[in-house]
Amino acid sequence: MKEASKTTKLIVAAVTVAMILLPLIHSGGSVTAVIGFLVPFVTTVAILAIIAIGLNVQWGYTGIFNFGVVGFFMVGAFVAAIVTKSPADSEFVQYVGGFGDRLAFLPFLDSREWLPFVFGVLAAALASALLALLLALSALRLREDYLAITTIGVAEVLRRVTIEETWLVNGTRGLTGIPRPFAGWFEPNVYRFVFLGLALAMLFLVYLMVERGISSPWGRVLRALREDEDVVAASGKNVFAFKVQGFVLGAAIMGAGGAFFAFQQGAISPETFTHFFGTFIIWAMLVLGGSGNNIGAIVGTFVVWGFWSITLQIQGFKLPVYIVDRISFFRDFVIGALIVIVLLAGPKGLVPERARVSRWLDSRVRELRRQEAATQATATVEPASSPVE
Amino acid sequence: MTAAAQSPAGTAAGQSDAILEVSNLTRVFGGVRAVDDCSFRVRRGTITGLIGPNGAGKTTAFNLISGFLKPTSGTIVFDGERIDGLPPHVIARKGLVRTFQIPKPLGSMTVLENLVLVPMGQEGERIWNAWFRPGRVGQREREIIDRALAVLEFVDLIRLRDEYAANLSGGQKKLLELARTLMAEPKMILLDEPGAGVNRTLMRRLVGYIEELCYERGITMFIIEHDMDLVARLCNPVIVMSEGTHLCEGTPEEVRNNPLVLEAYLGGQYR
Ligand SMILES: Nc1ncnc2c1ncn2[C@@H]1O[C@H](COP(=O)(O)OP(=O)(O)O)[C@@H](O)[C@H]1O
Ligand SMILES: [Mg+2]
């Protein structure tokens, strides 16, 4: 993170220290309690960072203003849940799907423990991508502000549908008992770490794929059209097609993040997916961390979610009622204020966007610079022998 | 329209060697007929000028030809194919590229990157190639970089290779616009006021580049320009637009001495 400034390092360090100290103090010095707090915390950061990277593809690189992140997030979570769960078996629980048992079709390697989850994540990404494609084809030609309104509207409609259409995903009661990959193979105590590893692996995979894409000619077109669509069109590139690609890829990533969220939570309901949690917080993470930089998205997620968790921790302390009562409002206020401060004071965020060239261009330029340095060196070594011009 | 029938003097002009043929082109903005039943043709291998008073519809005509605006009516034929109403990227892919009157550098990218962006149909523009076939993408990328370096040598911007385009001077931005069009391997380039705001020295360089591109590389140049000296030095023939339509055309000398042109300019100024 050589792009990160001193302030950034300081903030990250402060959050890290707080994340260790608060549970330590709260539990009266128990290391187990600290680990018990940190493991789910980092897991959640990894999952939300996936979604923040998805938003980064849309906003940070393509310049598309999606204010309905929660819609894609939620679709991913519910799709992953109904793909991996077993069928509904009680008259009080209704939902479509429940393919988990049938998807475990490999007769070896205990495939119920992992195969449905592979399909679950893929289906979540695909469903979210399809939703994005439909939205893109109908609304992406709209002006930026109209598109933002459309995305909010679609997210709200989806939330309403999950609430009202109880046959779909059990209405407001939501889905419980969502299975987890490999959970049957480990003790719960050990499994926490396994799942943390899975979430981090997914984050790493998503990070790599996006970085590879962005540091290629594909990413160059996206960054160009974020700056000036006319130049891209004049260069013979279909602006609309590229915008659709950026939007759909970002949505697919959000869907995959939603899948991991569903596995982690084990239980989800429409109420989980508020606009505040599912959209606003993600935006805060991205713009605070630095839109246009995937590391920034991850750092922003860590800091914002850290702050969130700190306020939750503080609520657990024996504090005057008037503080405890107000702290969640204070938290929302501070996160809102943070966004405003970042946007006004330094729109680049904690880890600003790198001026990135295609990795091939990058290496070629370095090669050229080396050559130039070499010729200059020889020129200064033997000035006498060079002919006067 | 009878004006189009006037054939430019001097060169042996066959009608069939028109690379661009605009017929009865009209574009209406609300009540304003920015381009109004305008017809003309541009011959292959020429540096053709397009002049006319402010608001004559020249930029609008360029926008219509390059697909950035859709015509209200009329036809445009480029290299034997109808292109009116096609989207801009499709037209650019046919080898008809344009610059912008106000340069549009991609400021947060380096000069080299601005150029490397342009070539069409790059394998690496498909994300699965970027993911799964990096070798092929890298090879193509190196070819494109070498071409971009050659273009930068040509327009003498090579020393600014790694500079952010935002930091260029006004004149350098104009050169960057020209350089970007060259990366598209064009058959014809539309230049919208390349000389505006450019100092004398740079102007002389620009004239040299344009002539070399046309006479040595065979790229047809179609240039909107206000500076009559530049037009006289560079363009033949010159097409004059006034009030959205084709007024007349001829050699710079003929155009300069045409009373219609004088009246259009003066009339436009004193209305
Ligand atoms: N997008 C637009 N909307 C409305 N009117 C326009 C638009 N573009 C150009 N015009 C009008 O069309 C006329 C021709 O403009 P333009 O093509 O820019 O002229 P020129 O380039 O010859 O100076 C002007 O009257 C201008 O105000
Ligand atoms: Mg103009």
XYZ file of C-alpha atoms and ligand atoms in Angstrom:
688
model
C 0.000 0.000 0.000
C 2.542 2.577 -1.000
C -0.284 4.857 -2.158
C -1.650 5.071 1.368
C -0.866 8.283 3.179
C 0.222 8.620 6.807
C -3.308 9.593 7.814
C -4.648 6.447 6.210
C -2.171 4.243 8.016
C -2.990 6.021 11.260
C -6.730 5.517 10.819
C -6.310 1.862 9.933
C -4.012 1.343 12.910
C -6.440 3.112 15.242
C -9.357 0.956 14.110
C -7.259 -2.184 14.434
C -6.180 -1.296 17.954
C -9.760 -0.474 18.914
C -10.972 -3.775 17.490
C -8.550 -5.599 19.761
C -8.732 -3.415 22.850
C -12.492 -2.999 23.142
C -13.384 -6.700 23.349
C -10.321 -7.216 25.539
C -11.511 -4.619 28.048
C -15.107 -5.689 27.729
C -14.327 -9.317 28.533
C -11.902 -8.451 31.288
C -8.794 -9.557 29.420
C -9.920 -12.726 27.664
C -7.991 -13.507 24.482
C -10.646 -16.039 23.480
C -13.207 -13.257 23.555
C -11.026 -11.100 21.341
C -10.686 -13.890 18.807
C -14.392 -14.624 19.113
C -15.004 -11.032 18.177
C -12.336 -10.587 15.526
C -13.063 -13.678 13.432
C -16.660 -12.802 12.516
C -15.628 -9.170 12.179
C -12.960 -9.883 9.584
C -15.290 -12.338 7.845
C -17.931 -9.634 7.500
C -15.321 -7.155 6.280
C -14.234 -9.631 3.600
C -17.820 -10.171 2.445
C -18.784 -6.505 2.433
C -15.504 -5.680 0.694
C -16.533 -7.992 -2.138
C -19.686 -5.947 -2.539
C -17.741 -2.692 -2.291
C -15.447 -3.906 -5.083
C -18.543 -4.679 -7.131
C -19.674 -1.103 -6.630
C -16.169 0.062 -7.455
C -16.396 -1.626 -10.851
C -19.651 0.206 -11.505
C -18.912 3.614 -10.033
C -15.152 3.781 -9.533
C -14.184 2.517 -12.974
C -17.236 2.829 -15.202
C -18.810 5.896 -13.624
C -22.283 4.372 -13.306
C -24.249 5.636 -10.337
C -25.965 2.640 -8.765
C -27.947 3.618 -5.717
C -29.694 0.278 -5.481
C -26.756 -1.864 -4.411
C -28.971 -3.574 -1.856
C -31.123 -5.038 -4.655
C -28.215 -6.976 -6.164
C -26.802 -7.870 -2.765
C -30.187 -9.214 -1.669
C -30.883 -11.139 -4.857
C -27.500 -12.832 -4.480
C -28.176 -13.741 -0.869
C -31.658 -15.192 -1.487
C -30.672 -17.046 -4.631
C -27.703 -18.640 -2.875
C -29.972 -19.591 0.025
C -32.642 -21.291 -2.059
C -30.063 -23.038 -4.223
C -28.178 -24.531 -1.285
C -31.008 -25.243 1.153
C -32.966 -28.457 1.293
C -36.632 -28.211 0.198
C -39.145 -26.648 2.564
C -40.440 -29.358 4.900
C -42.950 -27.610 7.121
C -46.227 -25.921 6.305
C -45.060 -22.794 8.111
C -42.127 -22.331 5.823
C -42.522 -21.585 2.138
C -39.893 -20.921 -0.429
C -39.074 -21.869 -3.980
C -36.138 -24.054 -4.818
C -34.263 -25.944 -2.169
C -31.946 -27.683 -4.617
C -29.129 -28.360 -2.190
C -29.624 -32.114 -1.941
C -30.122 -32.638 -5.641
C -27.062 -30.567 -6.501
C -24.900 -32.835 -4.380
C -24.884 -35.331 -7.233
C -21.278 -36.441 -7.022
C -21.322 -39.719 -5.113
C -17.890 -39.130 -3.613
C -15.971 -36.522 -1.613
C -19.047 -35.800 0.462
C -20.309 -33.427 -2.216
C -23.253 -32.120 -0.123
C -20.648 -30.194 1.805
C -19.366 -28.143 -1.105
C -20.862 -28.760 -4.525
C -24.217 -26.988 -3.933
C -22.300 -23.973 -2.691
C -20.308 -23.700 -5.894
C -23.617 -23.635 -7.759
C -25.065 -21.317 -5.132
C -22.398 -18.668 -5.601
C -22.514 -18.996 -9.388
C -26.307 -18.786 -9.436
C -26.231 -15.759 -7.135
C -23.759 -13.979 -9.405
C -25.718 -14.975 -12.482
C -29.092 -13.871 -11.103
C -27.691 -10.544 -10.023
C -26.003 -10.139 -13.408
C -29.259 -10.909 -15.213
C -31.093 -8.350 -13.117
C -28.390 -5.824 -13.993
C -28.621 -6.705 -17.672
C -32.388 -6.124 -17.720
C -31.948 -2.857 -15.902
C -29.083 -1.794 -18.128
C -30.921 -2.488 -21.354
C -33.889 -0.451 -20.194
C -32.335 2.293 -18.070
C -28.634 2.639 -18.778
C -29.272 5.039 -21.613
C -30.953 7.376 -19.169
C -29.217 10.380 -17.756
C -27.121 9.673 -14.685
C -29.576 11.038 -12.127
C -32.519 9.167 -13.629
C -30.525 5.969 -13.558
C -29.780 6.502 -9.869
C -33.495 6.922 -9.165
C -34.305 3.838 -11.224
C -31.823 1.709 -9.274
C -33.294 2.837 -5.945
C -36.767 2.066 -7.265
C -35.831 -1.395 -8.461
C -34.171 -2.230 -5.146
C -37.264 -1.123 -3.267
C -39.558 -3.120 -5.554
C -37.437 -6.218 -4.991
C -37.593 -5.739 -1.219
C -41.371 -5.331 -1.418
C -41.718 -8.450 -3.528
C -39.733 -10.555 -1.066
C -41.922 -9.256 1.741
C -45.338 -9.551 0.086
C -44.920 -12.673 -2.020
C -44.594 -15.054 0.899
C -44.386 -18.145 -1.323
C -41.121 -16.869 -2.785
C -38.739 -16.670 0.162
C -41.047 -16.981 3.152
C -41.983 -13.291 3.405
C -40.885 -11.260 6.398
C -39.962 -14.354 8.381
C -37.211 -14.959 5.857
C -35.070 -18.029 5.464
C -33.303 -19.758 8.302
C -30.975 -22.721 8.456
C -29.016 -21.739 5.388
C -26.252 -24.336 5.143
C -22.562 -23.499 5.067
C -19.849 -25.017 2.924
C -17.715 -27.663 4.672
C -19.546 -27.043 7.953
C -20.035 -30.763 8.477
C -16.323 -31.456 8.366
C -15.224 -29.293 11.266
C -15.954 -28.495 14.893
C -17.862 -25.183 15.110
C -14.897 -23.714 16.917
C -12.567 -24.559 14.075
C -15.139 -23.895 11.393
C -15.139 -20.154 12.111
C -11.631 -20.019 10.775
C -12.451 -22.199 7.792
C -15.287 -19.922 6.770
C -13.112 -16.881 7.324
C -10.585 -18.477 4.978
C -13.288 -19.103 2.358
C -14.502 -15.521 2.538
C -10.967 -14.172 2.235
C -10.276 -16.523 -0.677
C -13.390 -15.270 -2.452
C -12.358 -11.680 -1.818
C -8.919 -12.412 -3.207
C -10.364 -14.098 -6.301
C -12.689 -11.174 -6.965
C -9.869 -8.719 -6.369
C -7.598 -10.531 -8.819
C -10.252 -10.775 -11.512
C -11.140 -7.103 -11.277
C -7.507 -5.983 -11.153
C -6.704 -8.092 -14.206
C -9.685 -6.691 -16.038
C -8.985 -3.110 -15.118
C -5.297 -3.218 -15.991
C -6.132 -4.473 -19.474
C -7.355 -2.689 -22.591
C -10.884 -3.491 -21.371
C -10.336 -1.496 -18.207
C -8.715 1.263 -20.190
C -11.896 1.695 -22.213
C -13.958 1.841 -19.008
C -11.727 4.478 -17.472
C -11.775 6.433 -20.713
C -15.536 6.467 -20.954
C -15.800 7.540 -17.343
C -13.872 10.603 -18.430
C -15.358 11.251 -21.843
C -17.806 9.043 -23.685
C -17.404 10.957 -26.938
C -13.712 10.148 -27.176
C -14.485 6.469 -26.718
C -17.190 6.562 -29.377
C -14.894 8.461 -31.739
C -12.368 5.674 -31.210
C -14.786 3.147 -32.642
C -15.892 1.608 -29.377
C -19.472 0.886 -28.456
C -19.900 3.016 -25.344
C -23.202 1.443 -24.382
C -21.862 -2.107 -24.618
C -18.933 -1.272 -22.358
C -21.167 0.434 -19.813
C -23.419 -2.605 -19.757
C -20.380 -4.818 -19.192
C -19.135 -2.709 -16.284
C -22.578 -2.597 -14.727
C -23.226 -6.317 -15.134
C -19.801 -7.401 -13.882
C -20.170 -5.182 -10.817
C -23.618 -6.636 -10.151
C -22.368 -10.211 -10.523
C -19.705 -9.498 -7.908
C -22.315 -8.015 -5.581
C -24.412 -11.149 -6.065
C -21.481 -13.383 -5.162
C -20.866 -11.257 -2.069
C -24.542 -11.632 -1.180
C -24.174 -15.415 -1.410
C -21.355 -15.403 1.133
C -23.381 -13.089 3.311
C -26.259 -15.593 3.299
C -23.918 -18.461 4.223
C -22.333 -16.440 6.995
C -25.600 -15.248 8.505
C -27.354 -18.586 8.217
C -30.619 -16.679 8.346
C -31.745 -13.783 6.170
C -34.963 -11.870 5.836
C -36.038 -8.887 3.763
C -35.568 -6.739 6.850
C -31.843 -7.428 6.793
C -31.553 -5.670 3.477
C -32.341 -2.091 4.279
C -31.236 0.699 1.993
C -29.071 1.975 4.810
C -27.165 -1.239 5.364
C -27.215 -2.576 1.824
C -26.553 0.559 -0.184
C -25.580 3.526 1.922
C -22.949 1.772 4.028
C -21.402 0.221 0.929
C -21.189 3.631 -0.691
C -19.611 5.010 2.470
C -17.039 2.220 2.378
C -16.166 2.867 -1.238
C -15.942 6.656 -1.254
C -14.176 6.768 2.093
C -11.720 4.101 1.017
C -11.138 5.601 -2.397
C -13.285 4.884 -5.395
C -11.306 3.656 -8.360
C -9.014 1.622 -6.138
C -9.840 -1.903 -5.029
C -7.430 -1.754 -2.115
C -9.192 1.468 -1.179
C -12.525 -0.342 -1.272
C -11.156 -2.974 1.099
C -9.578 -0.427 3.454
C -12.771 1.621 3.434
C -14.806 -1.453 4.300
C -12.466 -2.235 7.173
C -12.605 1.287 8.574
C -16.351 1.834 8.223
C -17.295 -1.596 9.478
C -14.732 -1.210 12.241
C -16.322 2.022 13.302
C -19.718 0.367 13.178
C -18.545 -2.486 15.364
C -16.833 -0.145 17.805
C -20.098 1.651 18.432
C -21.792 -1.703 18.970
C -19.084 -2.642 21.443
C -19.466 0.616 23.299
C -23.153 -0.135 23.697
C -22.126 -3.188 25.672
C -20.264 -1.161 28.259
C -21.981 0.116 31.366
C -22.548 3.639 30.202
C -25.208 6.185 31.073
C -28.506 5.403 29.417
C -28.585 8.649 27.497
C -25.402 7.645 25.687
C -26.399 4.037 25.028
C -29.777 5.149 23.708
C -28.285 7.567 21.272
C -25.237 5.760 20.081
C -26.816 4.071 17.055
C -28.123 7.411 15.825
C -24.745 8.921 16.492
C -23.188 6.127 14.426
C -25.470 6.746 11.444
C -24.826 10.447 11.723
C -21.063 10.017 11.788
C -21.063 7.706 8.774
C -23.174 10.210 6.863
C -20.889 13.027 7.952
C -17.833 10.994 6.929
C -19.178 10.652 3.400
C -19.814 14.378 3.202
C -16.365 15.212 4.572
C -14.635 12.873 2.142
C -16.580 14.201 -0.800
C -15.942 17.823 0.158
C -12.408 17.681 1.520
C -10.688 15.008 -0.499
C -12.746 13.189 -3.072
C -9.942 10.674 -3.474
C -10.543 8.838 -0.201
C -8.128 6.998 2.076
C -6.306 5.148 -0.681
C -6.583 7.290 -3.795
C -6.934 5.870 -7.260
C -3.665 4.974 -8.886
C -2.971 6.372 -12.291
C -3.009 2.926 -13.692
C -1.901 1.991 -17.136
C -2.408 -1.360 -18.737
C 0.096 -3.699 -17.169
C 1.660 -4.294 -20.573
C 1.923 -0.596 -21.232
C 3.347 -0.171 -17.776
C 6.130 -2.669 -18.335
C 6.893 -1.330 -21.820
C 7.197 2.218 -20.485
C 9.565 1.047 -17.771
C 11.608 -0.743 -20.400
C 11.763 2.417 -22.515
C 12.830 4.463 -19.510
C 15.629 2.040 -18.778
C 16.838 2.306 -22.376
C 16.699 6.093 -22.241
C 18.611 6.129 -18.994
C 21.210 3.840 -20.535
C 21.715 5.958 -23.665
C 21.949 9.081 -21.549
C 24.570 7.430 -19.391
C 26.722 6.498 -22.370
C 26.262 9.965 -23.818
C 27.631 11.595 -20.684
C 30.462 9.090 -20.360
C 31.978 9.863 -23.729
C 31.099 13.429 -24.625
C 34.353 14.062 -26.479
C 33.870 11.293 -29.007
C 30.363 12.401 -29.976
C 30.396 14.549 -33.106
C 29.400 18.161 -32.782
C 26.174 18.916 -34.614
C -29.561 22.851 -55.132
C -27.465 24.029 -57.986
C -24.388 25.015 -56.045
C -23.108 21.454 -55.804
C -22.836 21.312 -59.557
C -19.909 23.703 -59.549
C -16.844 21.566 -59.872
C -13.616 22.678 -58.297
C -11.161 24.107 -60.732
C -7.553 23.094 -61.182
C -7.478 19.356 -60.639
C -8.776 16.660 -62.900
C -11.890 15.951 -60.940
C -13.973 12.888 -61.693
C -17.309 12.739 -59.916
C -16.800 9.113 -58.935
C -13.751 9.761 -56.791
C -15.775 11.428 -54.063
C -14.953 9.729 -50.753
C -17.717 11.600 -48.976
C -21.018 12.592 -50.477
C -23.540 14.596 -48.485
C -26.981 15.068 -50.024
C -29.790 17.306 -48.820
C -28.582 16.995 -45.256
C -30.846 18.685 -42.719
C -30.754 18.879 -38.960
C -33.305 20.833 -36.967
C -32.887 21.791 -33.303
C -36.298 22.918 -32.101
C -36.922 25.819 -34.478
C -33.292 26.237 -35.570
C -32.333 24.670 -38.879
C -28.644 24.278 -38.019
C -27.973 22.361 -41.223
C -30.510 23.008 -43.926
C -30.705 20.991 -47.135
C -26.945 20.965 -47.487
C -25.198 19.012 -50.253
C -21.524 18.673 -51.124
C -18.859 16.120 -51.876
C -15.282 15.697 -50.778
C -12.829 14.205 -53.239
C -10.500 11.413 -52.213
C -6.941 12.455 -51.471
C -7.659 16.166 -51.052
C -7.335 18.585 -48.202
C -10.779 20.120 -48.390
C -11.605 23.179 -46.330
C -14.968 23.990 -44.791
C -15.471 27.621 -43.917
C -18.351 29.879 -43.089
C -19.383 32.460 -40.536
C -20.009 31.496 -36.925
C -23.193 29.528 -36.561
C -23.204 28.467 -40.222
C -23.638 24.852 -39.151
C -20.131 23.536 -39.809
C -19.669 21.745 -36.509
C -23.188 20.395 -36.739
C -22.375 19.046 -40.202
C -19.300 17.291 -38.764
C -21.389 15.876 -35.948
C -23.886 14.538 -38.478
C -21.188 13.009 -40.674
C -19.412 11.372 -37.753
C -22.662 10.055 -36.285
C -22.663 12.092 -33.082
C -25.945 13.596 -34.249
C -28.686 11.942 -36.264
C -29.819 13.827 -39.369
C -33.402 15.020 -39.534
C -33.246 14.120 -43.214
C -30.767 13.663 -46.033
C -28.128 11.081 -46.858
C -24.416 10.703 -46.263
C -22.333 8.289 -48.318
C -18.788 7.474 -47.236
C -16.565 5.361 -49.439
C -19.580 4.019 -51.331
C -21.632 3.166 -48.257
C -24.506 4.998 -46.644
C -23.571 5.988 -43.136
C -26.261 8.469 -42.140
C -27.913 7.522 -38.877
C -25.232 4.997 -37.929
C -23.808 5.295 -34.410
C -20.439 7.079 -34.134
C -18.380 4.020 -33.260
C -19.575 2.203 -36.376
C -18.653 5.149 -38.553
C -15.230 5.424 -36.930
C -14.662 1.750 -37.642
C -15.216 2.424 -41.330
C -12.200 4.717 -41.310
C -13.917 8.083 -40.942
C -12.660 9.697 -37.766
C -12.952 13.148 -36.285
C -11.395 15.514 -33.808
C -13.308 17.808 -31.523
C -13.437 21.576 -31.821
C -12.653 21.812 -28.115
C -9.959 19.181 -27.555
C -11.002 16.282 -25.361
C -7.830 14.887 -23.840
C -8.359 12.073 -21.361
C -6.703 14.101 -18.653
C -6.059 11.378 -16.094
C -4.286 9.218 -18.650
C -0.828 9.704 -20.051
C -0.277 10.886 -23.594
C 0.812 7.409 -24.623
C -2.251 5.838 -23.026
C -4.512 8.299 -24.830
C -3.153 6.918 -28.089
C -3.041 3.272 -27.154
C -6.729 3.420 -26.277
C -7.752 4.161 -29.843
C -7.053 1.180 -32.135
C -10.236 -0.707 -32.846
C -11.022 -4.315 -32.217
C -8.239 -4.894 -29.672
C -8.386 -8.435 -28.295
C -7.813 -7.101 -24.802
C -11.020 -5.116 -24.973
C -12.844 -8.355 -24.289
C -12.576 -9.073 -20.623
C -12.357 -12.858 -20.985
C -9.282 -12.384 -23.173
C -7.809 -10.188 -20.461
C -8.504 -12.979 -17.968
C -7.720 -16.073 -19.936
C -5.499 -15.104 -22.867
C -3.065 -12.569 -21.438
C -0.320 -13.722 -23.811
C -2.266 -12.797 -26.919
C -3.426 -9.531 -25.379
C 0.106 -8.628 -24.371
C 1.468 -9.295 -27.834
C -1.178 -7.081 -29.446
C -0.605 -4.456 -26.798
C 3.095 -4.300 -27.634
C 2.312 -3.851 -31.338
C -0.076 -1.029 -30.519
C 2.413 0.656 -28.195
C 5.056 0.613 -30.919
C 2.618 2.196 -33.343
C 1.683 4.807 -30.759
C 5.344 5.636 -30.220
C 5.763 6.086 -33.971
C 2.766 8.415 -34.078
C 4.149 10.399 -31.150
C 7.452 10.722 -33.019
C 5.542 11.920 -36.055
C 3.721 14.718 -34.242
C 6.791 15.385 -32.106
C 5.088 14.729 -28.787
C 7.422 11.897 -27.879
C 9.011 13.827 -25.025
C 5.564 14.151 -23.445
C 4.970 10.406 -23.672
C 4.451 9.864 -19.956
C 2.895 13.226 -19.183
C -0.735 13.348 -18.102
C -2.812 14.692 -20.942
C -4.373 17.210 -18.553
C -0.998 18.945 -18.230
C -0.581 19.637 -21.945
C -0.810 23.140 -23.365
C -3.706 24.066 -25.624
C -1.675 23.519 -28.770
C -0.307 20.203 -27.558
C -3.847 19.060 -26.862
C -4.678 19.822 -30.501
C -1.749 17.695 -31.598
C -2.905 14.933 -29.281
C -6.315 15.018 -30.973
C -4.635 14.632 -34.347
C -2.382 11.883 -33.033
C -5.382 9.964 -31.702
C -7.077 9.994 -35.088
C -3.911 8.566 -36.652
C -4.075 5.593 -34.303
C -7.421 4.716 -35.896
C -5.802 4.057 -39.300
C -8.277 6.382 -40.975
C -9.180 6.857 -44.611
C -10.511 10.299 -43.873
C -10.086 12.708 -40.980
C -12.472 15.486 -40.003
C -10.587 18.258 -38.213
C -12.687 20.847 -36.418
C -10.697 24.083 -36.174
C -7.242 22.583 -35.700
C -5.667 26.037 -35.842
C -7.816 27.768 -33.238
C -5.736 29.011 -30.320
C -2.535 27.579 -31.774
C 0.603 29.711 -31.992
C 2.412 30.387 -35.254
C 5.197 27.874 -34.766
C 2.859 25.087 -33.908
C 0.608 26.130 -36.776
C 3.471 25.652 -39.212
C 4.112 22.197 -37.805
C 0.423 21.366 -38.042
C 0.328 22.387 -41.711
C 3.300 20.130 -42.361
C 1.663 17.158 -40.674
C -1.624 17.618 -42.468
C 0.070 17.849 -45.845
C 2.209 14.817 -45.208
C -0.779 12.795 -44.035
C -2.734 13.678 -47.119
C -0.140 13.695 -49.873
C 2.137 10.932 -48.619
C -0.187 8.669 -46.703
C -3.271 9.283 -48.802
C -5.592 10.248 -45.974
C -8.350 12.583 -47.081
C -8.521 15.647 -44.852
C -11.671 17.670 -44.301
C -10.973 20.739 -42.226
C -13.126 23.382 -40.604
C -10.973 26.455 -40.196
C -11.435 30.133 -39.463
C -7.927 31.329 -40.154
C -8.126 32.310 -43.846
C -4.337 32.321 -44.192
C -4.211 28.725 -43.064
C -7.068 27.803 -45.372
C -5.405 29.517 -48.323
C -2.129 27.737 -47.648
C -3.557 24.308 -47.025
C -6.925 23.655 -48.561
C -8.093 23.052 -52.056
C -10.951 23.076 -52.677
C -12.742 25.139 -50.082
C -16.442 24.644 -49.355
C -18.361 27.584 -47.927
C -21.378 27.082 -45.687
C -23.776 29.790 -44.691
C -27.002 29.546 -42.744
C -26.856 25.791 -42.681
C -26.364 25.226 -46.347
C -23.734 24.932 -49.066
C -23.104 28.389 -50.440
C -20.342 27.807 -52.961
C -16.966 26.169 -53.392
C -13.735 26.575 -55.296
C -10.071 27.296 -54.878
C -9.200 29.521 -51.921
C -8.625 32.326 -54.416
C -12.040 31.889 -56.056
C -13.784 31.697 -52.724
C -12.056 34.766 -51.409
C -13.153 36.775 -54.442
C -16.712 35.500 -54.477
C -19.094 38.322 -53.525
C -21.541 35.793 -52.051
C -18.945 34.776 -49.495
C -18.132 38.326 -48.550
C -21.797 39.058 -48.077
C -22.305 35.930 -45.970
C -19.494 36.915 -43.641
C -20.423 40.592 -43.437
C -24.140 39.861 -43.303
C -23.550 37.413 -40.492
C -21.516 39.946 -38.610
C -23.826 42.905 -38.844
C -27.173 41.207 -38.486
N -27.143 20.888 -29.740
C -27.699 22.007 -30.237
N -28.916 22.407 -29.816
C -29.485 23.530 -30.299
N -28.923 24.311 -31.232
C -27.711 23.972 -31.697
C -27.034 22.808 -31.230
N -25.841 22.710 -31.859
C -25.791 23.769 -32.687
N -26.902 24.523 -32.599
C -27.180 25.730 -33.381
O -26.963 25.418 -34.729
C -26.330 26.498 -35.382
C -25.052 26.027 -36.024
O -24.072 25.774 -35.026
P -22.648 25.153 -35.352
O -22.833 23.950 -36.171
O -21.916 25.014 -34.079
O -21.982 26.327 -36.204
P -20.475 26.553 -36.628
O -19.674 25.376 -36.206
O -20.548 26.718 -38.092
O -20.041 27.805 -35.952
C -26.135 27.594 -34.352
O -27.198 28.515 -34.473
C -26.219 26.859 -33.057
O -26.734 27.698 -32.040
Mg -17.956 25.162 -34.879
